[in-house]
Coordinates of C-alpha atoms in Angstrom, one line a residue:
D123 CA 71.8 123.5 90.7
I124 CA 75.6 123.7 90.5
E125 CA 76.1 123.6 94.3
S126 CA 74.1 120.5 94.9
H127 CA 75.6 118.8 91.9
L128 CA 79.1 119.6 93.1
T129 CA 78.4 118.2 96.6
A130 CA 76.8 115.0 95.2
A131 CA 79.6 114.4 92.7
S132 CA 82.3 114.9 95.3
K133 CA 80.7 112.4 97.7
W134 CA 80.3 109.9 94.9
L135 CA 84.0 110.4 93.9
A136 CA 85.2 110.1 97.5
K137 CA 83.5 106.7 97.9
R138 CA 85.3 105.3 94.9
R139 CA 88.8 106.2 96.0
K140 CA 90.8 103.1 96.8
W141 CA 91.6 104.1 100.3
R142 CA 87.9 104.9 101.1
M143 CA 88.6 108.5 102.0
T144 CA 85.8 110.5 103.7
D145 CA 86.9 113.9 102.3
I146 CA 88.8 115.2 99.2
E147 CA 91.9 117.3 99.5
W148 CA 92.8 119.5 96.6
S149 CA 96.4 120.4 95.5
I150 CA 96.7 123.8 93.8
H151 CA 100.0 124.5 92.0
K152 CA 101.5 127.9 92.6
D153 CA 102.7 128.4 89.0
S154 CA 101.0 126.0 86.6
K155 CA 97.2 125.6 86.6
M156 CA 97.6 122.4 84.5
L157 CA 99.2 120.6 87.5
N158 CA 96.2 121.2 89.8
R159 CA 94.7 117.9 91.0
A160 CA 92.5 116.1 93.5
G161 CA 94.5 114.6 96.3
R162 CA 97.7 115.6 98.0
A163 CA 100.6 116.1 95.6
K164 CA 104.0 114.9 96.7
A165 CA 106.0 117.7 95.2
T166 CA 106.8 121.3 96.1
K167 CA 105.0 124.5 95.0
F168 CA 101.5 123.3 95.9
W169 CA 98.9 124.8 98.2
Y170 CA 96.6 122.3 99.9
I171 CA 93.0 122.9 100.8
T172 CA 90.2 120.7 101.9
H173 CA 87.1 120.2 99.9
A174 CA 85.0 122.1 102.6
Q175 CA 87.3 125.1 102.1
M176 CA 86.9 124.8 98.3
S177 CA 83.1 124.6 98.6
D178 CA 83.1 127.8 100.8
T179 CA 85.2 129.5 98.2
I180 CA 83.0 128.5 95.3
T181 CA 79.8 129.5 97.2
F182 CA 81.4 133.0 97.6
E183 CA 82.4 133.1 93.9
M184 CA 78.9 132.1 92.8
H185 CA 76.9 134.5 95.0
C186 CA 79.2 137.4 96.1
N187 CA 82.1 137.8 93.7
N188 CA 80.6 137.3 90.2
F189 CA 79.9 140.9 89.2
I190 CA 80.7 141.7 85.6
R191 CA 81.2 145.1 84.1
A192 CA 81.1 145.7 80.3
V193 CA 80.7 149.0 78.4
G194 CA 79.6 150.9 81.5
G195 CA 77.1 148.3 82.6
L196 CA 77.4 146.2 85.8
W197 CA 75.4 143.0 86.5
C198 CA 75.6 139.9 88.7
R199 CA 74.6 136.3 87.9
H200 CA 73.9 134.0 90.8
G201 CA 74.5 130.2 90.9
C202 CA 76.9 130.0 87.9
I203 CA 80.2 128.2 87.6
P204 CA 83.0 130.7 88.4
M205 CA 85.1 131.7 85.4
G206 CA 88.8 132.1 86.1
G207 CA 90.6 131.6 89.4
S208 CA 91.9 128.5 91.0
F209 CA 88.9 126.3 90.8
S210 CA 87.0 127.0 87.5
A211 CA 88.6 124.2 85.5
Q212 CA 88.3 121.6 88.2
V213 CA 84.6 122.5 89.0
A214 CA 83.7 122.4 85.3
D215 CA 85.4 119.0 84.8
L216 CA 83.7 117.5 87.9
H217 CA 80.3 119.0 86.9
S218 CA 80.6 117.7 83.3
L219 CA 81.3 114.1 84.5
W220 CA 78.4 114.3 87.0
Q221 CA 76.1 115.4 84.2
V222 CA 77.1 112.4 82.1
Y223 CA 76.7 110.1 85.1
S224 CA 73.2 111.6 85.8
N225 CA 72.3 111.0 82.1
R226 CA 74.1 107.7 81.7
H227 CA 71.1 106.1 80.0
L228 CA 72.0 108.1 76.9
L229 CA 75.2 106.1 76.5
R230 CA 73.2 103.0 75.6
R231 CA 73.2 104.4 72.1
L232 CA 76.8 103.3 71.9
G233 CA 76.0 99.7 72.8
S234 CA 76.1 97.5 75.9
L235 CA 78.4 98.6 78.7
T236 CA 81.3 96.1 79.2
V237 CA 84.3 96.0 81.4
S238 CA 87.6 94.7 80.1
E239 CA 89.8 92.3 82.1
A240 CA 92.1 95.2 83.1
G241 CA 89.0 97.0 84.5
F242 CA 88.4 99.6 81.7
P243 CA 84.8 100.3 80.7
Y244 CA 83.7 100.4 77.0
W245 CA 80.6 100.0 75.0
E246 CA 80.2 97.2 72.5
S247 CA 77.8 96.8 69.6
P248 CA 77.7 94.7 66.4
Q249 CA 79.5 97.5 64.6
G250 CA 82.4 97.8 67.0
I251 CA 83.8 98.9 70.3
T252 CA 83.8 102.5 71.7
A253 CA 85.6 103.9 74.8
L254 CA 85.4 107.5 76.1
C255 CA 87.8 109.4 78.3
Q256 CA 87.7 113.1 79.4
F257 CA 91.2 114.7 79.3
R258 CA 91.3 118.4 80.3
D259 CA 88.8 120.1 78.1
N260 CA 88.6 117.3 75.5
I261 CA 86.8 114.1 75.1
L262 CA 88.9 111.3 73.6
I263 CA 87.2 108.6 71.6
A264 CA 88.9 105.2 71.1
T265 CA 86.9 103.0 68.7
T266 CA 87.1 100.1 66.3
Y267 CA 84.2 101.5 64.3
P268 CA 84.7 102.0 60.5
D269 CA 83.6 105.7 60.8
T270 CA 81.4 106.0 57.6
A271 CA 78.2 107.7 56.7
S272 CA 76.3 104.6 57.9
H273 CA 78.1 104.5 61.3
P274 CA 79.1 108.1 62.2
I275 CA 80.5 107.3 65.6
V276 CA 82.0 110.8 66.2
S277 CA 78.8 112.6 65.4
T278 CA 76.9 110.1 67.6
V279 CA 79.1 110.8 70.6
C280 CA 78.9 114.6 70.0
N281 CA 75.1 114.4 69.9
L282 CA 74.7 112.4 73.1
L283 CA 77.2 114.4 75.1
G284 CA 75.5 117.6 73.8
E285 CA 72.2 116.3 75.1
A286 CA 73.7 115.3 78.4
W287 CA 75.3 118.7 79.0
N288 CA 72.8 120.9 77.1
L289 CA 75.7 122.3 75.1
D290 CA 77.0 122.2 71.5
V291 CA 79.7 119.5 71.4
L292 CA 81.8 119.6 68.2
C293 CA 84.8 117.8 66.9
E294 CA 87.7 119.6 65.2
C295 CA 86.1 119.0 61.8
M296 CA 82.7 120.7 62.6
S297 CA 82.1 124.4 62.2
G298 CA 78.8 124.4 63.9
P299 CA 75.9 122.2 65.3
G300 CA 74.6 119.7 62.7
D301 CA 77.8 119.6 60.7
P302 CA 79.0 116.1 59.9
C303 CA 82.4 114.9 61.0
K304 CA 84.8 115.1 58.0
H305 CA 87.2 112.5 59.6
H306 CA 90.1 115.0 59.9
C307 CA 90.0 114.6 63.7
H308 CA 90.9 110.9 63.5
S309 CA 94.5 109.8 64.4
A310 CA 96.3 106.6 65.1
S311 CA 98.3 108.2 67.9
T312 CA 97.6 110.6 70.8
T313 CA 99.3 111.9 74.0
A314 CA 96.9 112.1 76.9
L315 CA 96.5 110.9 80.5
G316 CA 100.3 110.7 80.9
F317 CA 100.7 108.3 78.0
D318 CA 101.8 108.2 74.4
M319 CA 99.4 105.8 72.7
I320 CA 99.8 104.5 69.1
R321 CA 97.6 102.1 67.3
G322 CA 98.9 100.0 64.4
K323 CA 97.2 99.0 61.2
T324 CA 96.5 95.5 62.5
G325 CA 94.8 96.8 65.7
K326 CA 97.8 96.2 68.0
G327 CA 99.3 99.2 69.7
L328 CA 102.1 100.7 71.7
A329 CA 101.6 102.7 74.9
Y330 CA 104.2 104.1 77.3
L331 CA 104.4 106.7 80.0
H332 CA 104.8 110.4 78.9
P333 CA 104.6 112.4 82.2
S334 CA 103.0 115.8 81.9
A335 CA 106.2 117.5 83.1
L336 CA 107.9 116.5 79.8
S337 CA 107.3 118.3 76.5
S338 CA 107.0 116.5 73.1
T339 CA 110.8 116.4 72.9
W340 CA 111.1 115.1 76.5
S341 CA 112.6 118.3 77.8
L342 CA 111.1 119.9 81.0
K343 CA 108.2 122.2 80.3
S344 CA 108.9 124.4 83.3
A345 CA 110.5 123.9 86.8
P346 CA 111.6 120.4 87.9
P347 CA 108.5 118.4 89.1
L348 CA 110.4 116.5 91.8
L349 CA 111.7 117.5 95.2
S350 CA 115.2 119.0 95.2
P351 CA 117.8 116.3 95.5
A352 CA 119.2 118.1 98.6
S353 CA 115.8 117.9 100.5
A354 CA 114.6 114.5 99.2
Y355 CA 114.5 111.6 101.7
P356 CA 116.2 108.3 100.6
A357 CA 113.0 106.5 99.7
Y358 CA 111.5 109.4 97.8
L359 CA 112.8 108.7 94.3
P360 CA 112.4 104.9 94.4
G361 CA 108.9 105.3 95.7
I362 CA 107.9 107.7 92.9
M363 CA 109.4 105.5 90.2
T364 CA 107.9 102.3 91.6
G365 CA 104.4 103.9 91.8
A366 CA 104.7 105.2 88.2
L367 CA 105.8 101.9 86.7
S368 CA 103.3 99.9 88.7
N369 CA 100.3 102.2 87.8
A370 CA 101.3 102.0 84.1
R371 CA 101.1 98.2 83.9
P372 CA 97.5 98.1 82.6
W373 CA 98.4 100.4 79.7
A374 CA 102.1 99.7 78.9
T375 CA 101.6 96.0 78.3
T376 CA 104.4 95.3 75.8
W377 CA 108.1 95.1 76.7
A378 CA 108.9 98.2 74.6
G379 CA 106.2 100.1 76.5
E380 CA 107.8 99.2 79.8
L381 CA 111.3 100.1 78.6
L382 CA 110.1 103.5 77.3
S383 CA 108.2 104.2 80.5
L384 CA 111.3 103.5 82.5
S385 CA 113.3 105.8 80.2
A386 CA 110.8 108.6 80.7
W387 CA 111.3 108.6 84.5
L388 CA 115.1 108.3 84.1
Q389 CA 114.8 111.4 82.0
I390 CA 112.8 113.3 84.6
A391 CA 115.0 112.4 87.5
L392 CA 118.2 113.4 85.7
L393 CA 116.7 116.7 84.4
S394 CA 115.6 117.4 88.0
G395 CA 119.2 117.4 89.1
Y396 CA 119.6 113.9 90.7
A397 CA 123.0 112.2 90.3
L398 CA 123.3 109.3 87.9
P399 CA 124.2 106.7 90.6
Q400 CA 121.2 107.8 92.8
V401 CA 118.9 107.6 89.8
T402 CA 120.2 104.2 88.8
R403 CA 119.7 102.7 92.3
A404 CA 116.2 104.1 92.4
A405 CA 115.3 102.8 89.0
H406 CA 116.7 99.3 89.8
S407 CA 114.5 99.2 92.9
A408 CA 111.5 100.4 90.9
V409 CA 112.0 97.8 88.2
T410 CA 112.3 95.0 90.7
R411 CA 109.2 96.1 92.7
G412 CA 107.0 97.9 90.2
L413 CA 107.3 95.4 87.4
S414 CA 107.4 92.2 89.5
T415 CA 104.0 91.1 88.2
S416 CA 104.8 91.8 84.6
P417 CA 104.9 88.9 82.1
N418 CA 108.1 90.4 80.8
D419 CA 111.5 89.4 82.3
H420 CA 112.4 92.3 84.7
T421 CA 116.0 91.1 84.9
A422 CA 116.3 91.8 81.1
T423 CA 114.7 95.2 81.8
T424 CA 117.4 95.8 84.4
R425 CA 120.0 95.1 81.8
Y426 CA 118.4 97.7 79.6
L427 CA 118.6 100.2 82.5
Y428 CA 122.4 99.7 82.9
T429 CA 123.0 99.8 79.2
V430 CA 121.3 103.1 78.4
R431 CA 121.7 105.1 81.7
H432 CA 125.0 106.7 80.7
L433 CA 123.5 108.0 77.5
L434 CA 120.7 110.0 79.2
P435 CA 119.2 112.6 79.1
M436 CA 118.5 112.7 75.4
P437 CA 115.6 113.8 73.0
H438 CA 112.5 111.8 72.7
C439 CA 113.3 110.5 69.2
C440 CA 116.7 109.1 70.5
H441 CA 114.9 107.3 73.3
L442 CA 112.8 105.5 70.7
T443 CA 115.7 104.6 68.3
L444 CA 117.8 103.5 71.3
C445 CA 115.0 101.2 72.5
A446 CA 114.5 99.8 69.0
A447 CA 118.2 99.1 68.6
W448 CA 118.4 97.4 72.1
L449 CA 115.4 95.2 71.4
R450 CA 116.7 94.2 68.0
R451 CA 119.9 93.0 69.6
H452 CA 118.8 91.5 72.9
A453 CA 115.2 90.3 72.5
H454 CA 114.2 86.9 71.3
W455 CA 112.6 87.1 67.9
A456 CA 110.0 85.1 65.9
G457 CA 109.4 87.0 62.7
D458 CA 108.3 90.5 63.6
S459 CA 107.3 89.5 67.2
Y460 CA 109.8 89.7 70.1
S461 CA 109.9 88.5 73.7
S462 CA 112.1 89.2 76.7
W463 CA 112.4 85.5 77.4
H464 CA 112.1 82.2 75.4
L465 CA 111.4 78.6 76.5
D466 CA 112.1 75.5 74.4
P467 CA 108.7 74.1 73.3
S468 CA 109.7 70.6 74.5
L469 CA 110.1 72.1 78.1
S470 CA 106.7 73.8 78.1
P471 CA 103.7 71.7 79.1
D472 CA 101.2 74.1 77.6
G473 CA 103.2 75.2 74.6
T474 CA 104.0 78.7 75.9
T475 CA 107.5 79.7 74.6
G476 CA 107.4 83.4 75.6
F477 CA 105.4 86.6 76.0
W478 CA 105.4 87.8 72.4
C479 CA 104.9 91.5 71.6
G480 CA 103.8 92.6 68.2
D481 CA 104.5 96.4 68.3
W482 CA 107.9 96.4 66.5
E483 CA 106.7 98.0 63.3
I484 CA 104.9 100.7 65.3
L485 CA 108.0 101.4 67.4
H486 CA 110.4 102.2 64.6
L487 CA 107.8 104.0 62.5
H488 CA 106.9 106.1 65.5
A489 CA 110.6 106.9 66.1
A490 CA 110.8 108.3 62.6
K491 CA 107.6 110.3 63.0
V492 CA 108.5 112.2 66.2
K493 CA 112.1 113.0 65.1
P494 CA 112.4 116.9 65.2
S495 CA 113.8 118.6 62.1
N496 CA 116.6 120.3 64.1
H497 CA 118.0 117.1 65.7
D498 CA 119.7 114.2 63.8
C499 CA 119.3 110.9 65.7
P500 CA 121.2 108.0 64.3
P501 CA 119.1 105.2 62.8
W502 CA 118.5 102.3 65.2
E503 CA 120.5 99.9 63.0
T504 CA 123.7 101.9 63.7
M505 CA 123.3 102.5 67.4
C506 CA 125.8 100.6 69.6
V507 CA 124.0 98.9 72.5

C-alpha cells in the first residue's frame, strides 16, 4: 500500500531529523527537478509545500488523475506511484528506502552491521567491508571485497535489493536478471552526494566537496544557485560557506580535501556574481568557524585562501594542480606524506609530530585525469604560489 508506506516512512524520517521536526516541508525548484529536496531551501526559485499538501496531491494523482490512453484505449490504475510531475522521483526514492528498511533482515547477508567512529553504517564480514548509499536513481557500493567469482559482492547486493523491492536490480555490466557482474562497473572514483571521492591503491582516499550546481569542469550547470548579491543579507554568504565546510568534515578528512572544498565554494560564489572582497571575507569567516575542529591548521588554510583567491574562477583541473603546487611548497613533508603543522618530537609527550595525510599521489594523478582536452593547465611543478 503506497499511501500507508509513504505516511509511515515520512514519520520515521521526521523523527530522525536533528531538530526533531514534527512535519516535513518540501522544496520544489521551478526549473530543475534535480534540485528538489526535503526541507526548506535557502535559495531563490523554489516553491514550498508542506508534507500534508504533498500527501493530498499524491492521493489525487493515485486515485483521480492517473488515466492512461494508448492506441485508442483508456484505462486507470489505482494506488500506484504517480509517474511524472513534481513528486514522482521523491516518492519513489522514499518508498524504495522504506522497503529496504522494512526488509532490513536481508542485509545480514552482507555481514554484521557496524557504525564507524564518524557515524556511518557499514556491514563487515571476514571477506571485507561493504557500505551502501542511494543517490538519485542509483545505488552506490563502497567495498573492500576482492570481487571475484567466489565473492561476487555486486551480484549479492543486486539480488538482495531485488528481493526487497520485488524488482530486477542490475549493474551496468548486466544485460538481464541472472547475469553475473563483469566488473566493468567498478571504479576507484565517483562523484555523488555533493563530493568527489577517489580511492588510492593502498586504500587511502581523497574526498572533497563538489556541489551539484557545478559541472565536471566546475562551471555552473544553470542559473546561479545563491541569492543575488544585491538582495543577500550580510550573514548569508558566510553562513552558507560555514555550513558547507562544517558538514563536509566527516568526508573531507585530509588537508587537500579541505582546501579543494573551500575552492569549490569560492568558485560558486564568484560565478554567482559576488565581488572578490566580499567572497574573501565570507570564506575567511567560514574557515575560522567551519574548520575550527579540524586537526589541520586553519591558519595555514587561511593563507591558502589569500594566495589563490585572485586566480579564481578557473577550471576544475587548474584547481587541482594549484592545490598540489601550493601543498608542495607550503606543507610539511615526510616522504609522500604531508601535514599542515609540524612539532619537534622532543616537544611532543606522546610522539605526535603532525596530522599526516597520505593522498598526495592520488591528488596529482587525479589532476591529470580530469584535465579536459580543450584546456591546457600548467603542471603543478611550474605554478607560482
